[in-house]
Coordinates of C-alpha atoms and ligand atoms in Angstrom, one line a residue:
M13 CA -148.2 152.6 -13.0
I14 CA -148.8 152.0 -16.8
R15 CA -150.1 148.6 -16.6
E16 CA -152.1 149.2 -13.5
Y17 CA -153.9 152.0 -15.3
I18 CA -154.8 150.0 -18.2
H19 CA -155.8 147.0 -16.0
T20 CA -158.0 149.2 -13.8
H21 CA -159.8 150.8 -16.7
Q22 CA -159.7 147.8 -19.3
Q23 CA -163.7 147.0 -19.0
R24 CA -164.4 150.7 -20.0
F25 CA -161.9 150.6 -22.7
L26 CA -163.4 147.6 -24.2
D27 CA -167.0 149.0 -23.8
E28 CA -165.9 152.2 -25.5
L29 CA -164.5 150.2 -28.3
F30 CA -167.7 148.1 -28.7
E31 CA -169.4 151.3 -29.2
L32 CA -167.5 152.2 -32.2
L33 CA -167.6 148.5 -33.5
R34 CA -171.2 148.9 -33.3
I35 CA -171.4 151.6 -36.0
P36 CA -171.4 149.9 -39.5
S37 CA -168.7 152.6 -41.1
V38 CA -168.6 150.7 -44.6
S39 CA -166.7 153.1 -46.7
A40 CA -167.1 151.1 -50.1
D41 CA -171.2 151.2 -49.7
S42 CA -172.7 154.4 -50.2
R43 CA -176.1 153.1 -48.2
Y44 CA -173.7 153.7 -45.0
Q45 CA -172.7 157.2 -45.5
K46 CA -174.5 158.7 -42.6
E47 CA -172.8 155.7 -40.4
V48 CA -169.3 156.3 -41.7
R49 CA -169.6 159.9 -40.5
Q50 CA -171.1 158.8 -37.1
A51 CA -167.9 156.7 -36.7
A52 CA -165.7 159.6 -37.4
E53 CA -167.7 162.0 -34.9
Y54 CA -167.3 159.1 -32.3
V55 CA -163.5 158.8 -33.0
A56 CA -163.3 162.6 -32.9
A57 CA -165.1 162.9 -29.3
Q58 CA -163.1 160.1 -27.6
L59 CA -159.9 161.8 -28.9
K60 CA -161.0 165.0 -27.3
K61 CA -162.2 163.0 -24.1
A62 CA -158.6 161.4 -24.0
G63 CA -156.9 164.8 -23.8
A64 CA -156.4 166.3 -27.3
D65 CA -156.5 170.2 -27.5
S66 CA -157.7 170.5 -30.9
V67 CA -160.0 167.9 -32.6
E68 CA -161.6 168.4 -36.0
L69 CA -163.5 166.7 -38.9
C70 CA -161.6 167.6 -42.1
E71 CA -164.0 167.4 -44.8
T72 CA -163.0 165.8 -48.1
K73 CA -164.9 164.9 -51.5
G74 CA -165.5 161.5 -49.5
H75 CA -165.6 160.5 -46.1
P76 CA -163.9 163.0 -43.4
I77 CA -160.6 162.8 -41.7
V78 CA -160.4 162.9 -37.9
F79 CA -157.4 165.3 -36.9
G80 CA -156.4 165.8 -33.3
E81 CA -153.6 167.1 -31.7
K82 CA -151.7 167.4 -28.5
K83 CA -148.7 169.6 -28.4
I84 CA -146.6 169.9 -25.1
N85 CA -143.5 171.4 -26.3
S86 CA -142.6 172.6 -29.6
S87 CA -138.7 171.3 -28.6
L88 CA -140.1 168.0 -28.5
P89 CA -140.4 165.4 -31.0
T90 CA -143.8 164.8 -32.8
V91 CA -145.1 161.5 -33.6
L92 CA -148.2 161.5 -36.1
V93 CA -150.3 158.5 -35.6
Y94 CA -152.3 157.1 -38.7
G95 CA -155.3 154.8 -38.7
H96 CA -158.7 154.3 -40.3
Y97 CA -162.1 154.1 -38.9
D98 CA -163.8 152.6 -42.0
V99 CA -164.3 148.8 -42.5
Q100 CA -164.5 146.3 -45.3
P101 CA -168.5 145.1 -46.1
P102 CA -169.5 142.4 -43.8
D103 CA -170.7 139.9 -46.5
P104 CA -171.5 137.1 -46.7
L105 CA -173.5 137.6 -43.5
N106 CA -174.6 134.2 -43.2
L107 CA -171.0 132.9 -42.5
W108 CA -171.0 134.9 -39.2
T109 CA -171.6 133.0 -36.2
S110 CA -172.9 136.6 -34.3
P111 CA -173.8 139.5 -36.3
P112 CA -170.8 141.8 -37.5
F113 CA -171.9 144.9 -35.9
E114 CA -172.9 143.4 -32.6
P115 CA -169.6 142.9 -31.1
V116 CA -169.3 140.1 -28.5
I117 CA -166.1 138.5 -26.7
K118 CA -165.7 134.6 -27.2
D119 CA -162.8 132.4 -26.3
G120 CA -160.8 136.0 -25.2
K121 CA -161.2 137.2 -28.5
I122 CA -163.7 140.3 -29.6
F123 CA -165.7 139.3 -32.7
A124 CA -166.8 142.1 -34.9
R125 CA -166.2 143.6 -38.5
G126 CA -163.3 146.0 -37.7
A127 CA -162.2 144.3 -34.6
C128 CA -158.6 144.1 -35.7
D129 CA -158.8 146.0 -39.1
D130 CA -158.6 148.8 -37.9
K131 CA -160.8 150.1 -35.2
G132 CA -159.4 147.8 -32.4
Q133 CA -156.0 148.8 -33.3
V134 CA -156.8 152.5 -33.6
Y135 CA -158.6 152.3 -30.2
M136 CA -155.3 151.0 -28.6
H137 CA -153.9 154.4 -29.7
L138 CA -156.6 156.3 -28.5
K139 CA -156.3 154.7 -24.9
A140 CA -152.6 154.7 -24.8
F141 CA -152.8 158.4 -25.1
E142 CA -155.6 158.6 -22.6
T143 CA -153.2 156.6 -20.1
M144 CA -150.2 158.8 -20.7
M145 CA -152.3 162.0 -20.2
K146 CA -153.9 160.9 -17.1
L147 CA -150.7 159.9 -15.6
N148 CA -149.2 162.9 -16.7
Q149 CA -146.7 161.1 -18.8
L150 CA -147.0 162.3 -22.4
P151 CA -143.3 162.3 -23.3
C152 CA -143.7 164.3 -26.8
N153 CA -146.3 165.9 -28.9
I154 CA -148.6 163.8 -30.7
K155 CA -150.9 164.2 -33.8
F156 CA -153.8 161.7 -34.9
M157 CA -154.9 161.4 -38.6
I158 CA -157.7 158.8 -38.6
E159 CA -159.3 158.5 -42.2
G160 CA -162.4 156.8 -43.5
E161 CA -161.5 155.8 -46.8
E162 CA -158.5 153.4 -46.1
E163 CA -160.6 150.4 -47.3
V164 CA -161.4 152.1 -50.7
G165 CA -158.0 153.5 -51.8
S166 CA -157.3 156.4 -49.6
D167 CA -157.7 158.9 -52.6
N168 CA -159.1 161.9 -50.8
L169 CA -156.4 161.4 -48.0
G170 CA -153.6 161.6 -50.6
T171 CA -155.2 165.1 -51.6
F172 CA -155.6 166.0 -47.9
V173 CA -151.7 165.2 -47.3
K174 CA -150.5 167.1 -50.2
E175 CA -152.6 170.2 -49.2
N176 CA -151.6 170.1 -45.4
K177 CA -148.0 169.4 -45.4
N178 CA -147.5 172.0 -42.5
K179 CA -150.6 170.7 -40.1
L180 CA -149.0 167.2 -40.5
K181 CA -145.2 168.1 -39.7
A182 CA -143.8 165.3 -37.6
D183 CA -140.9 163.3 -36.9
V184 CA -142.5 160.0 -37.7
I185 CA -145.6 158.3 -38.6
L186 CA -147.0 155.5 -36.2
I187 CA -149.4 153.0 -37.5
S188 CA -150.9 149.9 -36.0
D189 CA -152.7 148.3 -38.9
T190 CA -150.7 145.1 -39.6
S191 CA -150.1 141.8 -37.8
L192 CA -147.5 140.0 -35.5
I193 CA -146.1 136.5 -36.1
S194 CA -147.7 135.4 -32.8
L195 CA -148.3 136.3 -29.1
D196 CA -145.2 134.3 -28.5
C197 CA -142.9 135.9 -31.2
P198 CA -143.6 139.6 -31.8
S199 CA -142.4 141.1 -34.8
I200 CA -142.4 144.4 -36.7
T201 CA -143.7 145.1 -40.0
A202 CA -140.6 146.4 -42.3
G203 CA -142.6 146.2 -45.6
L204 CA -145.9 146.1 -47.3
R205 CA -146.7 145.4 -50.9
G206 CA -148.5 147.5 -53.3
L207 CA -151.8 147.1 -55.4
S208 CA -153.2 147.4 -58.8
Y209 CA -156.9 146.7 -58.9
L210 CA -159.0 146.5 -61.9
E211 CA -162.1 145.0 -63.5
V212 CA -162.4 143.3 -66.8
E213 CA -165.6 143.2 -69.0
V214 CA -165.8 140.4 -71.9
T215 CA -168.5 141.0 -74.4
G216 CA -169.7 138.2 -76.7
P217 CA -173.0 138.4 -78.5
N218 CA -175.3 141.6 -78.3
R219 CA -177.8 139.7 -76.0
D220 CA -178.1 136.4 -74.1
L221 CA -178.7 133.6 -76.3
H222 CA -180.3 130.1 -76.2
S223 CA -177.2 127.9 -75.4
G224 CA -178.6 125.2 -77.3
V225 CA -179.7 127.2 -80.6
Y226 CA -176.3 129.2 -80.7
G227 CA -174.0 126.9 -78.3
G228 CA -170.7 125.9 -80.2
A229 CA -171.1 128.6 -82.9
V230 CA -170.6 131.7 -80.9
A231 CA -168.0 132.6 -78.6
N232 CA -169.1 132.2 -75.0
P233 CA -167.6 135.3 -73.0
I234 CA -167.3 133.3 -69.7
N235 CA -165.5 130.5 -71.4
V236 CA -163.4 133.0 -73.2
L237 CA -162.8 135.0 -69.8
A238 CA -162.0 131.7 -67.9
K239 CA -159.3 130.9 -70.5
M240 CA -157.8 134.3 -70.7
I241 CA -157.5 134.3 -66.7
A242 CA -155.8 130.7 -67.0
S243 CA -153.3 131.9 -69.1
L244 CA -151.9 134.8 -66.8
H245 CA -149.9 132.2 -64.9
D246 CA -147.5 129.8 -66.3
E247 CA -147.0 126.2 -65.1
N248 CA -144.3 127.5 -62.5
G249 CA -146.8 130.1 -60.7
R250 CA -145.3 133.0 -62.4
V251 CA -147.2 135.8 -63.9
T252 CA -147.2 135.8 -67.8
I253 CA -147.5 139.5 -68.5
P254 CA -144.7 140.8 -70.2
G255 CA -142.4 143.1 -68.1
F256 CA -144.4 142.0 -65.1
Y257 CA -141.3 141.2 -63.2
D258 CA -138.8 143.4 -64.6
R259 CA -138.4 146.0 -61.9
V260 CA -138.9 143.3 -59.1
E261 CA -135.7 143.5 -56.7
N262 CA -133.9 140.1 -56.0
L263 CA -133.1 139.8 -52.7
S264 CA -129.5 138.3 -51.6
D265 CA -129.5 135.0 -50.5
A266 CA -128.7 136.3 -47.0
D267 CA -131.7 138.6 -46.9
R268 CA -133.7 135.8 -48.0
K269 CA -132.4 133.4 -45.5
K270 CA -133.2 136.1 -42.8
L271 CA -136.4 136.5 -43.8
N272 CA -137.0 132.7 -43.7
S273 CA -135.7 132.1 -40.1
A274 CA -138.8 134.0 -38.8
P275 CA -140.7 131.0 -37.0
F276 CA -143.4 129.4 -39.7
D277 CA -145.2 126.3 -39.4
L278 CA -146.5 125.2 -42.7
N279 CA -148.5 122.3 -41.4
H280 CA -150.6 124.5 -39.0
Y281 CA -150.9 127.1 -41.7
Q282 CA -152.3 124.5 -43.9
K283 CA -154.6 123.2 -41.1
D284 CA -155.7 126.5 -40.2
L285 CA -157.0 127.0 -43.7
A286 CA -158.2 123.6 -44.4
I287 CA -155.9 122.9 -47.4
D288 CA -153.8 119.9 -48.2
E289 CA -151.2 121.9 -50.0
V290 CA -150.1 125.4 -50.6
Q291 CA -149.3 126.8 -54.1
G292 CA -147.5 129.7 -55.6
E293 CA -144.5 130.6 -57.5
K294 CA -141.9 127.9 -58.0
G295 CA -138.7 128.5 -56.2
Y296 CA -139.9 130.5 -53.1
T297 CA -141.3 129.7 -49.7
T298 CA -144.8 130.7 -48.6
M299 CA -143.3 133.3 -46.5
E300 CA -141.6 134.7 -49.7
R301 CA -144.5 134.2 -51.6
T302 CA -146.5 136.6 -49.5
G303 CA -143.8 139.0 -48.6
I304 CA -141.5 139.7 -51.4
R305 CA -143.0 138.5 -54.5
P306 CA -145.7 139.9 -56.6
T307 CA -149.0 138.4 -57.8
L308 CA -152.0 138.2 -59.6
D309 CA -155.4 137.0 -58.2
V310 CA -159.2 137.2 -59.5
N311 CA -161.0 138.5 -56.8
G312 CA -164.5 137.8 -58.1
I313 CA -166.0 136.7 -61.3
W314 CA -169.5 136.7 -62.6
G315 CA -171.9 136.5 -65.6
G316 CA -174.4 134.4 -67.1
Y317 CA -176.9 132.7 -65.0
T318 CA -176.6 132.1 -61.2
G319 CA -179.9 132.0 -59.8
E320 CA -181.8 128.9 -58.4
G321 CA -181.9 125.8 -60.6
A322 CA -180.7 125.8 -64.2
K323 CA -181.2 127.8 -67.1
T324 CA -179.9 127.1 -70.6
V325 CA -178.1 130.5 -71.4
L326 CA -175.1 131.7 -73.4
P327 CA -174.3 134.9 -71.8
S328 CA -173.9 138.0 -73.3
K329 CA -171.1 139.2 -70.7
A330 CA -168.7 137.9 -68.2
Y331 CA -166.7 140.0 -65.6
A332 CA -164.1 140.0 -63.2
K333 CA -162.3 141.8 -60.7
I334 CA -158.5 141.3 -60.6
S335 CA -155.8 142.5 -58.2
M336 CA -152.1 142.4 -58.6
R337 CA -149.7 142.7 -55.4
L338 CA -146.7 144.4 -55.9
V339 CA -143.1 144.6 -54.4
P340 CA -140.6 147.5 -54.0
H341 CA -139.8 149.2 -57.2
Q342 CA -142.9 148.1 -59.2
S343 CA -145.1 150.8 -60.2
S344 CA -149.0 150.5 -59.6
Q345 CA -149.7 152.6 -62.6
E346 CA -146.8 150.9 -64.9
I347 CA -148.6 147.4 -64.0
M348 CA -151.8 148.5 -64.7
T349 CA -150.7 149.6 -68.2
L350 CA -148.6 146.3 -68.7
F351 CA -152.0 144.2 -67.7
T352 CA -154.1 146.2 -70.0
N353 CA -152.1 145.6 -73.1
H354 CA -151.5 142.3 -72.6
F355 CA -155.3 141.4 -71.7
L356 CA -156.4 143.3 -74.7
A357 CA -153.9 141.4 -76.7
L358 CA -155.1 138.1 -75.6
A359 CA -158.6 138.4 -76.5
P360 CA -159.9 136.5 -79.5
K361 CA -161.6 138.4 -82.2
S362 CA -165.0 136.5 -81.2
V363 CA -165.2 139.1 -78.1
K364 CA -164.7 142.7 -77.1
V365 CA -162.7 143.5 -74.0
K366 CA -162.6 146.5 -71.6
V367 CA -160.3 147.0 -68.9
I368 CA -161.6 149.4 -66.2
P369 CA -158.9 150.4 -63.3
H370 CA -159.9 150.7 -59.9
H371 CA -157.5 152.0 -57.1
G372 CA -154.1 151.1 -56.6
G373 CA -151.0 152.0 -54.2
E374 CA -147.3 151.8 -54.1
P375 CA -145.5 149.2 -52.3
A376 CA -143.3 150.2 -49.2
V377 CA -140.3 149.4 -47.2
T378 CA -139.7 151.0 -43.8
P379 CA -136.3 151.4 -42.3
T380 CA -135.2 149.1 -39.5
H381 CA -132.1 151.1 -38.5
S382 CA -133.9 154.3 -37.7
K383 CA -134.5 155.9 -34.2
A384 CA -138.1 155.2 -34.2
F385 CA -137.7 151.5 -35.3
H386 CA -135.2 151.0 -32.5
A387 CA -137.8 152.8 -30.0
A388 CA -140.5 150.1 -31.3
S389 CA -138.0 147.5 -30.8
K390 CA -137.2 148.4 -27.2
A391 CA -140.9 148.8 -26.5
F392 CA -141.4 145.3 -27.4
E393 CA -138.4 144.1 -25.4
E394 CA -139.7 145.7 -22.4
V395 CA -143.1 144.6 -22.3
W396 CA -143.3 141.1 -24.3
G397 CA -139.5 140.2 -22.9
K398 CA -138.7 139.2 -26.5
T399 CA -136.8 141.3 -29.5
P400 CA -139.2 141.6 -32.3
I401 CA -138.3 140.2 -35.8
P402 CA -138.7 142.6 -38.6
T403 CA -141.1 141.1 -41.1
R404 CA -142.7 141.7 -44.8
D405 CA -146.4 141.7 -44.6
G406 CA -148.4 141.0 -47.7
G407 CA -151.4 143.6 -47.3
S408 CA -151.1 147.0 -48.7
I409 CA -151.4 150.5 -47.1
P410 CA -151.1 152.7 -49.9
I411 CA -150.6 155.8 -47.7
V412 CA -147.4 154.8 -46.5
S413 CA -145.4 155.1 -49.6
L414 CA -147.4 158.7 -49.9
F415 CA -146.2 159.6 -46.5
K416 CA -142.4 159.3 -47.6
K417 CA -143.0 160.9 -50.7
E418 CA -145.0 164.0 -49.6
L419 CA -143.9 164.4 -46.1
E420 CA -140.4 162.9 -46.2
L421 CA -141.5 160.9 -43.1
D422 CA -140.8 157.1 -42.3
T423 CA -143.3 155.1 -40.8
V424 CA -143.2 152.6 -38.3
L425 CA -145.7 149.5 -38.7
M426 CA -146.5 148.5 -35.2
G427 CA -149.3 146.3 -35.6
F428 CA -150.8 143.8 -33.2
G429 CA -153.2 141.7 -35.2
L430 CA -152.7 138.0 -36.1
D431 CA -152.8 136.6 -39.8
S432 CA -155.7 134.2 -38.4
D433 CA -157.8 137.1 -37.2
A434 CA -159.9 137.0 -40.3
I435 CA -159.8 140.6 -41.4
H436 CA -162.1 141.3 -44.5
S437 CA -163.5 137.8 -43.9
P438 CA -166.6 136.6 -42.0
N439 CA -166.1 136.3 -38.2
E440 CA -163.2 138.9 -37.9
H441 CA -161.9 138.9 -34.4
Y442 CA -159.3 140.5 -32.2
G443 CA -157.5 139.1 -29.1
V444 CA -158.4 141.0 -25.9
K445 CA -154.9 140.2 -25.0
N446 CA -153.5 141.6 -28.0
F447 CA -155.5 145.0 -27.5
L448 CA -154.5 145.4 -23.8
I449 CA -150.6 144.3 -24.5
G450 CA -150.8 146.6 -27.5
I451 CA -151.8 149.8 -25.4
E452 CA -148.8 149.1 -23.2
T453 CA -146.6 148.6 -25.9
I454 CA -147.5 151.8 -27.7
V455 CA -146.9 153.7 -24.4
A456 CA -143.6 152.2 -24.0
F457 CA -142.7 153.1 -27.7
Y458 CA -143.4 156.6 -26.7
Q459 CA -141.1 156.5 -23.7
H460 CA -138.2 155.0 -25.9
F461 CA -138.6 157.3 -28.5
S462 CA -138.7 160.5 -26.7
R463 CA -135.7 159.5 -24.7
S464 CA -133.3 158.6 -27.4
Ligands
BES633 N1 -154.7 146.8 -42.9 C1 -155.0 146.3 -44.0 C2 -153.4 146.0 -44.6 C3 -152.8 145.0 -43.8 C4 -153.2 143.7 -43.4 C5 -151.2 145.0 -44.1 C6 -152.8 143.0 -42.7 C7 -150.7 144.0 -43.5 C8 -151.1 142.9 -42.8 C9 -155.7 147.3 -44.8 O1 -156.7 147.9 -44.4 C10 -156.3 146.8 -46.3 O2 -157.0 145.9 -46.3 N2 -155.6 147.2 -47.1 C11 -156.3 146.9 -48.6 C12 -155.7 148.0 -49.5 C13 -156.8 148.9 -49.8 C14 -156.2 149.8 -51.1 C15 -157.9 148.4 -50.3 C16 -155.8 145.5 -48.9 O3 -154.4 145.3 -48.8 O4 -156.2 144.9 -49.4
MN634 MN1 -156.3 148.2 -42.4
MN635 MN1 -158.3 146.3 -44.4

């Protein structure tokens, strides 16, 4: 029945998703403010159409939050679905094989910004809900909270959650915004990394100088910045900031073994990225490096002359954007302070250094023995014929730890993307198969969760 309904309506499901994908809801770029709202309105309208009783746009200081609800019986459990309708900027545009906001299907995959992260995955939830409503099979109460600022740190959602605890009362949070190991090997994410994101500004002389007249005698802030950044890792790939690892939890050998027993093909991984070798912290596998170890990466670096041809200049300023991914027990605020103190101390007298904090978020681990996790596991067994493996993902969804802290609710991270879906990159895509089987698995989750 369920599968049949999804199959019968799949073309319409995709058409509707395409309409959402055509709206460039780039939350980071104020030029798209109107479009971000338009995406919220579209999600709200589709939620209503799918059968939600009350749907509203909740205004914030930034982009609105879509909230919708279907209450069938207060004695039944309530699932709160969270997702985001905002997307990352599509740049660099010239590397897309088709325009980012003109979705197309190629080789069974939907190509568009947000196809996987997170519009495609949010839309599975809307269609799972529609399916249950239309077949009269909704087994519990549902709330939806779909926000528009996940890609910029969810600050306003944090405030909204704190101020609306009653409205958000539920038994569990369900999120599809992560990835699976593969279509042959389903998995459920049981942990996410946290994040500290900042920007640094290094100033040398008070103006750009002739690099011949002054070069060699005055500190070049780009040279200095490059050296400072290089010193942030040692020869073993470890971060050199004092105290950085102090709170990092060391997993037992048994837990590490379990983590590494998940299928992972290093050759395939390297080939996919066109690299001859992986790198990272000595003594850890690739899966551990992204799953359970903290990291530091430069996300962008600029300064001086970057236009066409050559200009001989000793620049006045150099900049970099730096992120640190955090693991359980590390605190985003504390790591920000440790970085700032260390980086300022590193600077030679010849330059001035500023550290400007951006957003952050705490790491999260989700329980693998809860009723909800078992329901998710059973759902995969039923639809995929395989028991899903719990994994740790390297990405961050800052609101997950806040849900636990403020609402005392655990989250089930039932994502259907693949690491190779190129989220945040050019040519982001999402398998039509993933989309359809995801809808079916979500419906199965509700059935098992309400039965237990
Ligand atoms: N959906 C991702 C996070 C993710 C992706 C988790 C893949 C696990 C696997 C989310 O939209 C995201 O990109 N989060 C940001 C953090 C945010 C504060 C900008 C991230 O991880 O960089
Ligand atoms: Mn996402
Ligand atoms: Mn994202």
